[in-house]
Coordinates of C-alpha atoms in Angstrom, one line a residue:
Chain A
M1 CA 0.2 0.1 0.2
T2 CA 1.4 3.4 -0.8
W3 CA 1.7 6.1 1.7
I4 CA -1.4 8.1 0.2
S5 CA -3.6 5.4 0.7
K6 CA -2.4 4.4 4.0
S7 CA -2.9 8.0 5.2
T8 CA -6.3 8.2 3.6
T9 CA -7.5 4.7 5.5
A10 CA -5.8 6.2 8.6
L11 CA -8.0 9.4 8.4
G12 CA -11.0 7.3 7.8
L13 CA -10.6 5.4 10.6
V14 CA -10.1 8.4 12.8
L15 CA -13.3 9.9 11.5
L16 CA -15.1 6.6 12.1
T17 CA -13.7 6.4 15.8
H18 CA -14.7 10.0 16.3
A19 CA -18.2 9.4 15.0
C20 CA -18.6 6.3 17.1
Y21 CA -17.5 8.0 20.1
S22 CA -20.1 11.1 19.4
A23 CA -22.8 8.6 19.0
H24 CA -21.7 6.8 22.4
E25 CA -21.6 10.3 24.2
H26 CA -25.0 11.2 22.6
A27 CA -26.6 7.9 24.0
A28 CA -24.9 8.4 27.5
L29 CA -26.2 12.0 27.4
Q30 CA -29.7 10.7 26.6
S31 CA -29.8 8.3 29.5
Y32 CA -28.4 11.0 31.9
R33 CA -31.2 13.0 30.7
A34 CA -33.9 10.7 31.1
A35 CA -32.6 9.8 34.6
S36 CA -32.5 13.4 35.7
L37 CA -36.2 14.0 34.3
S38 CA -37.6 11.1 36.0
S39 CA -35.9 11.9 39.4
L40 CA -37.7 15.8 39.0
T41 CA -40.9 14.0 38.1
T42 CA -42.2 16.4 35.8
T43 CA -44.6 15.9 33.3
Q44 CA -42.4 16.4 30.4
S45 CA -43.2 14.4 27.3
G46 CA -39.7 12.7 27.6
A47 CA -38.9 12.8 24.1
T48 CA -35.5 11.4 23.1
S49 CA -34.1 13.1 20.4
S50 CA -32.8 10.8 17.7
L51 CA -29.0 10.7 16.9
P52 CA -27.8 14.1 15.4
I53 CA -27.9 14.0 11.7
D54 CA -24.1 15.1 11.5
I55 CA -22.9 12.1 13.4
A56 CA -24.7 9.9 10.9
I57 CA -23.4 11.8 8.0
E58 CA -19.8 11.8 9.6
T59 CA -20.2 7.8 10.0
I60 CA -21.1 7.4 6.4
I61 CA -18.5 9.7 4.9
A62 CA -15.8 7.9 7.2
T63 CA -16.8 4.5 6.0
F64 CA -16.6 5.7 2.3
I65 CA -13.0 7.2 3.0
V66 CA -11.8 4.1 4.6
C67 CA -13.1 2.0 1.4
L68 CA -11.5 4.6 -0.9
G69 CA -8.3 4.4 1.1
L70 CA -8.1 0.6 0.8
V71 CA -9.1 0.4 -2.8
S72 CA -6.6 2.9 -3.9
G73 CA -3.8 0.8 -2.0
T74 CA -4.4 -2.4 -4.0
S75 CA -1.2 -3.5 -5.9
Q76 CA -1.0 -3.7 -9.9
L77 CA -3.6 -6.4 -10.8
R78 CA -1.7 -9.2 -12.9
P79 CA -2.7 -10.4 -16.4
I80 CA -5.3 -13.1 -16.6
Q81 CA -4.6 -14.9 -20.1
W82 CA -1.8 -17.3 -19.9
R83 CA 0.1 -15.9 -22.9
V84 CA 0.0 -12.4 -21.7
W85 CA 1.3 -13.4 -18.2
A86 CA 3.9 -15.6 -19.9
G87 CA 5.0 -12.6 -22.3
K88 CA 5.2 -10.5 -19.3
I89 CA 7.7 -12.5 -17.5
E90 CA 9.8 -13.1 -20.6
Q91 CA 9.5 -9.4 -22.0
E92 CA 9.8 -7.4 -18.7
G93 CA 11.5 -9.8 -16.4
E94 CA 11.1 -9.0 -12.5
A95 CA 10.8 -5.3 -13.4
G96 CA 7.1 -6.0 -14.5
F97 CA 6.0 -7.4 -11.1
K98 CA 7.2 -4.7 -8.6
N99 CA 4.7 -3.6 -6.3
S100 CA 3.8 0.1 -5.1
S101 CA 7.0 0.4 -3.0
G102 CA 9.3 -0.5 -5.8
E103 CA 10.3 -4.1 -4.6
V104 CA 9.8 -7.1 -6.4
E105 CA 6.6 -8.8 -5.1
K106 CA 7.9 -11.8 -3.1
D107 CA 5.8 -14.6 -4.8
F108 CA 7.1 -13.6 -8.2
V109 CA 9.1 -16.8 -9.4
G110 CA 10.0 -16.0 -12.8
N111 CA 9.4 -18.5 -15.6
P112 CA 8.1 -21.6 -13.2
F113 CA 9.3 -23.9 -16.3
R114 CA 12.8 -22.7 -16.2
L115 CA 13.4 -25.4 -13.5
L116 CA 12.9 -27.8 -16.1
E117 CA 15.7 -26.6 -18.0
S118 CA 18.1 -25.8 -15.0
R119 CA 17.3 -28.9 -13.3
P120 CA 18.2 -28.0 -9.5
G121 CA 18.0 -32.0 -8.5
F122 CA 20.8 -33.1 -11.0
I123 CA 23.3 -30.2 -10.7
D124 CA 26.7 -31.1 -11.8
I125 CA 28.5 -29.3 -9.1
R126 CA 32.2 -30.1 -10.0
K127 CA 31.6 -29.0 -13.3
Q128 CA 30.3 -25.6 -12.2
R129 CA 33.2 -25.0 -9.8
R130 CA 35.6 -25.6 -12.7
E131 CA 33.7 -23.4 -15.0
F132 CA 33.8 -20.9 -11.9
A133 CA 37.6 -21.2 -11.4
A134 CA 38.4 -20.9 -15.2
W135 CA 36.1 -17.8 -15.2
I136 CA 38.1 -16.3 -12.3
K137 CA 41.3 -17.0 -14.1
D138 CA 40.0 -15.2 -17.1
E139 CA 39.1 -12.2 -15.0
S140 CA 42.3 -12.1 -13.1
A141 CA 44.1 -12.3 -16.5
K142 CA 42.3 -9.4 -17.9
Chain B
M1 CA 15.6 -12.0 -17.2
S2 CA 17.4 -14.1 -14.2
S3 CA 16.4 -13.1 -11.0
S4 CA 19.3 -12.4 -8.8
S5 CA 17.7 -12.9 -5.5
L6 CA 18.4 -16.0 -3.1
L7 CA 14.9 -16.9 -3.6
H8 CA 15.6 -18.8 -6.4
P9 CA 18.1 -21.6 -7.6
P10 CA 21.3 -20.0 -8.7
S11 CA 22.4 -22.3 -11.3
H12 CA 21.6 -20.0 -14.1
L13 CA 23.3 -17.2 -12.8
S14 CA 26.2 -15.7 -14.5
P15 CA 29.7 -16.1 -12.8
A16 CA 29.7 -12.6 -11.6
T17 CA 26.2 -12.4 -10.0
A18 CA 27.1 -15.9 -8.1
S19 CA 30.3 -14.6 -6.9
Q20 CA 28.6 -11.6 -5.5
L21 CA 25.8 -13.4 -4.1
S22 CA 28.3 -15.7 -2.4
R23 CA 30.5 -12.7 -0.9
Q24 CA 27.2 -11.9 0.9
A25 CA 27.3 -14.9 2.7
P26 CA 29.3 -14.1 5.9
S27 CA 26.8 -11.1 6.6
I28 CA 23.7 -13.2 5.8
L29 CA 24.9 -16.0 8.3
E30 CA 25.7 -13.7 10.8
N31 CA 22.2 -11.8 10.4
S32 CA 19.8 -14.8 10.2
P33 CA 18.9 -16.7 13.3
G34 CA 21.3 -19.5 13.8
A35 CA 18.8 -21.6 15.7
I36 CA 15.2 -21.8 15.4
S37 CA 13.8 -23.0 18.8
A38 CA 10.7 -25.2 18.7
S39 CA 9.4 -23.8 22.1
V40 CA 6.8 -21.1 22.0
L41 CA 8.3 -18.8 24.6
Q42 CA 11.5 -18.5 22.6
S43 CA 10.1 -18.0 19.5
V44 CA 8.3 -15.0 20.9
F45 CA 11.6 -13.5 21.8
S46 CA 13.9 -14.5 19.1
A47 CA 13.7 -13.8 15.3
S48 CA 10.5 -15.6 13.7
E49 CA 11.2 -18.3 10.9
T50 CA 10.0 -17.0 7.8
Q51 CA 9.2 -19.1 4.8
E52 CA 12.0 -17.9 2.9
L53 CA 14.8 -18.4 5.4
W54 CA 15.4 -21.9 4.4
T55 CA 15.1 -21.3 0.6
V56 CA 17.7 -18.5 1.2
Y57 CA 20.1 -21.2 3.1
E58 CA 19.7 -23.6 0.4
N59 CA 20.5 -21.4 -2.3
L60 CA 23.3 -19.7 -0.5
L61 CA 24.6 -23.2 0.0
L62 CA 24.5 -23.8 -3.8
S63 CA 26.1 -20.5 -4.6
C64 CA 29.0 -20.8 -2.0
L65 CA 29.6 -24.3 -3.2
R66 CA 30.0 -22.9 -6.9
T67 CA 32.3 -20.2 -5.9
H68 CA 34.5 -22.6 -3.7
D69 CA 33.7 -20.8 -0.6
D70 CA 33.2 -24.3 1.2
E71 CA 33.3 -23.0 4.8
S72 CA 30.1 -20.8 4.4
A73 CA 28.6 -23.9 2.6
H74 CA 29.4 -26.0 5.5
L75 CA 27.9 -23.3 8.0
C76 CA 24.6 -23.3 5.8
L77 CA 24.5 -26.9 5.9
G78 CA 25.0 -27.1 9.7
R79 CA 22.0 -24.9 10.0
L80 CA 19.8 -26.8 7.8
V81 CA 20.8 -29.9 9.4
N82 CA 19.7 -28.6 12.9
R83 CA 16.5 -27.5 11.7
F84 CA 15.4 -30.4 9.6
G85 CA 17.2 -33.2 11.2
N86 CA 19.7 -35.9 9.2
D87 CA 16.8 -38.0 8.1
N88 CA 15.5 -35.7 6.1
E89 CA 15.5 -36.6 2.1
R90 CA 16.5 -33.2 0.9
I91 CA 19.2 -32.7 3.4
M92 CA 20.6 -36.0 2.8
A93 CA 20.8 -35.1 -0.8
L94 CA 22.1 -31.6 0.1
K95 CA 24.9 -33.4 2.3
G96 CA 25.8 -35.5 -0.5
L97 CA 26.0 -32.8 -2.8
L98 CA 28.6 -31.1 -0.3
K99 CA 30.8 -34.2 -0.5
E100 CA 30.7 -34.6 -4.2
A101 CA 31.8 -30.7 -4.4
T102 CA 34.4 -30.9 -1.7
A103 CA 35.6 -34.6 -2.9
P104 CA 39.5 -34.4 -3.8
D105 CA 39.8 -37.4 -6.2
D106 CA 37.6 -40.1 -8.0
A107 CA 38.1 -42.3 -5.3
A108 CA 36.3 -39.9 -2.7
L109 CA 33.6 -39.5 -5.7
D110 CA 33.2 -43.5 -5.6
L111 CA 32.8 -43.4 -1.8
V112 CA 30.0 -40.7 -2.3
L113 CA 28.5 -43.1 -4.7
Q114 CA 28.6 -46.1 -2.8
E115 CA 26.8 -44.0 0.1
Y116 CA 24.1 -43.4 -2.1
D117 CA 23.6 -46.8 -3.0
Q118 CA 23.6 -47.7 0.6
I119 CA 21.0 -45.0 1.4
L120 CA 18.9 -46.3 -1.6
Q121 CA 19.3 -49.9 -0.5
V122 CA 17.6 -48.8 2.8
N123 CA 14.9 -46.7 1.2
P124 CA 14.6 -47.4 -2.5
V125 CA 12.1 -44.3 -2.9
N126 CA 14.3 -41.6 -2.0
V127 CA 13.8 -39.6 -4.7
P128 CA 16.3 -36.9 -4.1
I129 CA 19.1 -39.2 -3.4
A130 CA 18.5 -41.1 -6.8
K131 CA 18.5 -37.7 -8.6
R132 CA 22.0 -37.2 -7.0
R133 CA 23.0 -40.7 -7.9
A134 CA 22.3 -40.0 -11.6
G135 CA 23.8 -36.7 -11.6
L136 CA 26.8 -37.9 -10.0
L137 CA 27.1 -40.7 -12.7
R138 CA 26.8 -38.3 -15.4
A139 CA 29.3 -36.2 -14.0
M140 CA 31.8 -39.1 -13.6
G141 CA 31.3 -39.7 -17.5
R142 CA 29.6 -42.9 -16.8
T143 CA 26.6 -42.0 -19.3
S144 CA 25.2 -45.5 -19.8
E145 CA 24.9 -46.2 -16.1
A146 CA 23.5 -42.6 -15.6
V147 CA 20.9 -43.6 -18.3
N148 CA 19.9 -46.5 -16.4
A149 CA 19.8 -45.0 -13.0
L150 CA 17.3 -42.3 -14.6
S151 CA 15.3 -45.2 -16.3
S152 CA 14.9 -46.8 -12.8
L153 CA 14.1 -43.4 -11.2
L154 CA 11.6 -42.8 -13.9
D155 CA 9.8 -46.4 -13.3
M156 CA 9.5 -45.5 -9.7
S157 CA 7.8 -42.3 -10.3
P158 CA 7.0 -41.7 -13.8
T159 CA 5.6 -38.2 -13.6
D160 CA 8.7 -36.4 -12.7
A161 CA 9.1 -34.1 -15.3
E162 CA 12.6 -32.8 -14.0
A163 CA 14.0 -36.4 -14.4
W164 CA 12.5 -36.8 -18.0
A165 CA 14.0 -33.3 -18.8
E166 CA 17.2 -34.8 -17.8
L167 CA 17.0 -37.9 -19.6
A168 CA 16.3 -35.9 -22.8
D169 CA 19.5 -34.1 -22.1
L170 CA 21.6 -37.1 -21.6
Y171 CA 20.4 -38.6 -25.0
L172 CA 20.8 -35.3 -26.9
A173 CA 24.3 -35.4 -25.6
Q174 CA 24.9 -38.8 -26.8
G175 CA 23.4 -38.0 -30.2
L176 CA 20.3 -40.0 -29.6
Y177 CA 17.9 -37.8 -31.1
S178 CA 14.9 -40.0 -31.5
Q179 CA 15.0 -40.9 -27.8
A180 CA 15.8 -37.4 -26.9
V181 CA 12.6 -36.0 -28.6
F182 CA 10.6 -38.9 -26.9
A183 CA 11.6 -38.1 -23.6
Q184 CA 11.2 -34.3 -24.1
E185 CA 7.7 -35.1 -25.3
E186 CA 7.0 -36.8 -22.0
V187 CA 8.2 -33.7 -20.2
L188 CA 5.5 -31.8 -22.4
I189 CA 3.0 -34.5 -21.5
L190 CA 3.3 -33.7 -17.8
Q191 CA 3.8 -30.0 -18.3
P192 CA 1.7 -28.9 -21.6
N193 CA 2.1 -25.2 -20.9
A194 CA 5.5 -24.7 -20.6
W195 CA 6.1 -22.6 -23.6
N196 CA 10.3 -22.8 -22.8
I197 CA 10.0 -26.8 -23.4
H198 CA 8.0 -26.3 -26.8
A199 CA 10.9 -24.3 -27.9
R200 CA 13.6 -26.5 -26.6
L201 CA 11.7 -29.6 -28.2
G202 CA 11.6 -27.4 -31.4
E203 CA 15.3 -26.9 -31.3
I204 CA 16.2 -30.5 -30.6
L205 CA 14.1 -31.4 -33.6
L206 CA 16.1 -28.8 -35.8
M207 CA 19.4 -30.5 -34.6
A208 CA 18.0 -33.9 -35.5
A209 CA 16.4 -32.7 -38.9
K210 CA 20.3 -32.2 -39.9
T211 CA 21.3 -35.8 -39.4
S212 CA 18.0 -37.5 -40.9
D213 CA 14.3 -37.5 -41.7
A214 CA 14.4 -33.7 -42.2
P215 CA 10.7 -33.2 -43.4
K216 CA 9.0 -35.0 -40.9
R217 CA 11.1 -33.3 -38.2
L218 CA 11.2 -29.8 -39.7
A219 CA 7.5 -29.6 -40.0
E220 CA 7.2 -30.9 -36.4
A221 CA 9.9 -28.3 -35.3
L222 CA 7.6 -25.7 -36.9
K223 CA 4.5 -26.5 -34.9
R224 CA 6.5 -26.8 -31.8
F225 CA 7.7 -23.2 -32.1
C226 CA 4.3 -22.0 -33.1
R227 CA 2.9 -23.3 -30.1
S228 CA 5.4 -21.6 -27.7
I229 CA 4.7 -18.5 -29.6
E230 CA 0.9 -19.3 -28.8
L231 CA 1.9 -19.8 -25.1
C232 CA 3.8 -16.6 -24.6
D233 CA 3.8 -13.2 -26.3
N234 CA 6.6 -11.8 -27.6
Y235 CA 8.7 -14.6 -27.3
L236 CA 12.3 -14.0 -28.6
R237 CA 13.5 -17.9 -28.6
G238 CA 10.0 -18.9 -30.3
Y239 CA 10.4 -16.5 -32.9
Y240 CA 14.1 -17.0 -33.5
G241 CA 13.5 -20.8 -34.0
L242 CA 10.4 -20.2 -36.1
K243 CA 12.7 -18.2 -38.5
L244 CA 15.5 -20.7 -38.7
T245 CA 12.6 -23.3 -39.4
T246 CA 11.0 -21.4 -42.2
Q247 CA 14.1 -20.2 -43.9
Q248 CA 15.3 -24.2 -43.7
L249 CA 12.1 -25.3 -45.3
L250 CA 11.9 -22.5 -47.9
S251 CA 15.5 -23.0 -49.0
E252 CA 15.1 -27.0 -49.8
P253 CA 12.1 -27.1 -52.2
S254 CA 13.2 -31.0 -52.8
T255 CA 12.3 -31.9 -49.5
R256 CA 8.9 -30.5 -50.0
N257 CA 8.0 -32.2 -53.4
S258 CA 8.8 -35.7 -51.9
K259 CA 5.8 -37.8 -51.6
L260 CA 4.6 -37.8 -48.0
T261 CA 2.5 -40.7 -47.9
E262 CA 1.7 -39.9 -44.2
S263 CA -1.1 -38.6 -42.9
E264 CA -1.6 -34.8 -42.7
E265 CA 0.3 -34.7 -39.5
W266 CA 3.6 -34.5 -40.9
S267 CA 2.5 -32.4 -44.2
I268 CA 4.6 -29.3 -44.7
P269 CA 2.5 -26.2 -45.1
A270 CA 2.3 -24.4 -48.5
A271 CA 5.2 -21.9 -49.5
S272 CA 2.9 -19.0 -49.2
T273 CA 2.0 -20.0 -45.5
L274 CA 5.8 -20.5 -44.7
Q275 CA 6.4 -17.1 -46.2
K276 CA 3.9 -15.4 -44.2
L277 CA 5.5 -17.1 -41.2
D278 CA 8.9 -16.1 -41.9
T279 CA 7.7 -12.3 -42.4
V280 CA 5.8 -12.4 -39.0
A281 CA 8.8 -13.6 -37.4
T282 CA 11.2 -11.3 -38.7
E283 CA 9.1 -8.5 -38.1
K284 CA 8.8 -9.5 -34.5
L285 CA 12.6 -10.3 -33.9
A286 CA 13.1 -6.9 -35.5
E287 CA 11.0 -4.9 -33.1
I288 CA 12.0 -6.9 -30.0
T289 CA 15.7 -6.0 -30.8
R290 CA 14.8 -2.5 -31.6
R291 CA 12.9 -1.7 -28.3
N292 CA 15.3 -3.7 -26.2
L293 CA 18.4 -1.9 -27.4
A294 CA 16.7 1.6 -27.5
G295 CA 16.1 0.9 -23.7
E296 CA 12.4 1.1 -23.5
K297 CA 11.4 0.5 -20.0
D298 CA 8.9 -2.7 -20.7
W299 CA 11.2 -4.7 -23.1
Q300 CA 14.4 -5.1 -20.7
G301 CA 13.4 -8.6 -19.6
Y302 CA 15.5 -10.3 -22.6
S303 CA 19.0 -11.3 -21.9
D304 CA 21.7 -9.7 -23.8
A305 CA 22.9 -12.9 -25.4
E306 CA 19.8 -13.4 -26.7
I307 CA 19.4 -10.0 -28.4
A308 CA 22.7 -10.3 -29.8
A309 CA 21.6 -13.8 -31.5
A310 CA 18.5 -12.3 -33.0
R311 CA 20.4 -9.2 -34.4
E312 CA 22.9 -11.8 -36.0
L313 CA 20.2 -13.7 -37.6
L314 CA 18.4 -10.4 -38.9
E315 CA 21.4 -9.1 -40.4
S316 CA 22.3 -12.5 -42.0
H317 CA 19.0 -13.0 -43.4
S318 CA 18.8 -9.1 -44.6
A319 CA 22.4 -9.8 -46.4
A320 CA 20.9 -12.7 -48.0
T321 CA 18.1 -10.9 -49.5
V322 CA 20.1 -7.9 -50.6
R323 CA 20.8 -8.8 -54.4

């Protein structure tokens, strides 16, 4: 998630918390009024006011902002068609699979069938060592 | 296109990248947790075990063995053994690999081979050890025994695509083209969507067509390369093979006129189709090389060697058509 989406989500959550707290305060105030009214035994109609409309609006807007923040923070969608996905791997390499912070996605494995050609279960380690030693010799001779 | 992170097996890396990776070994070994405790309390306080930690250790081990950094390799193996124990099949194979790599002479290699045989006597279905045994036989130059070892491994588990691929490679190295084609087709049965294996089979068929049975093999190679392009957009290797095949088919009209009494499986397409395929392949190769060499952002996944080979092919083709 990018920092914009994170901050938007955080703002939305703060607003939501504020709205919920306001509603709780309102309910507490209602019950306090009702308790004090009944102790004075007046004949007021005891109309309980409903939740103020601005708290309701704040809740709805807060939810909307949270959704906006979460959706804008999703990573790049990957191709669905096989040939497009395979083409992306071959053509762009790991650069095509970076997430929003610029790092290669953890579950990117490149071409999964590459292992059929490199065959890690059968590696000839002695040959690899010989080739590496030869390469080192070439490099130091240069 | 090779990923240089330690999350992937390092066999295909260039020597420079491999040596760079193995130089990081001491720092990785210091920073990663040495012993993962199984008790709940300790795991709360110490660094947690991630999925990638053990993959990193294994690939680091392979890199270090390749670059002759045997001490770090032993350390990596030690940590793996601490975590997974000595009886784990993969760990046994890695231990055997380490012994193979550090064996001073052929007698030591024979000892390692005998150890593999003993392990297989106790547990004949130890697939990693069976693979290492076949690999060691091939490395020692005993190819017929390696082929036998691979065949018995495949009798045991016929769905192992990697083993079929290794068998195909063994046959190809010996020049037994029909058997190599058969083994590679088995790989494709197991992994039908592997575009690089379709291209590989096309390449094997192109090689085989030079020795015998050219029309049938060239037609089959054409189909394989076309399939690999269907499976992967802008596949350089596929287009390269397609161009080579169409050029060969177009330049030998005698092969086309010969009577093909087989069913239409082996029929070579008409010259106009071949020409169109050739044109498409040339255009695509030109586009890929042009965009890659211009440094366009989305076209840098190809390796330099591939691009150089494609350019050579294009240049030789254009030289041939210049009258």
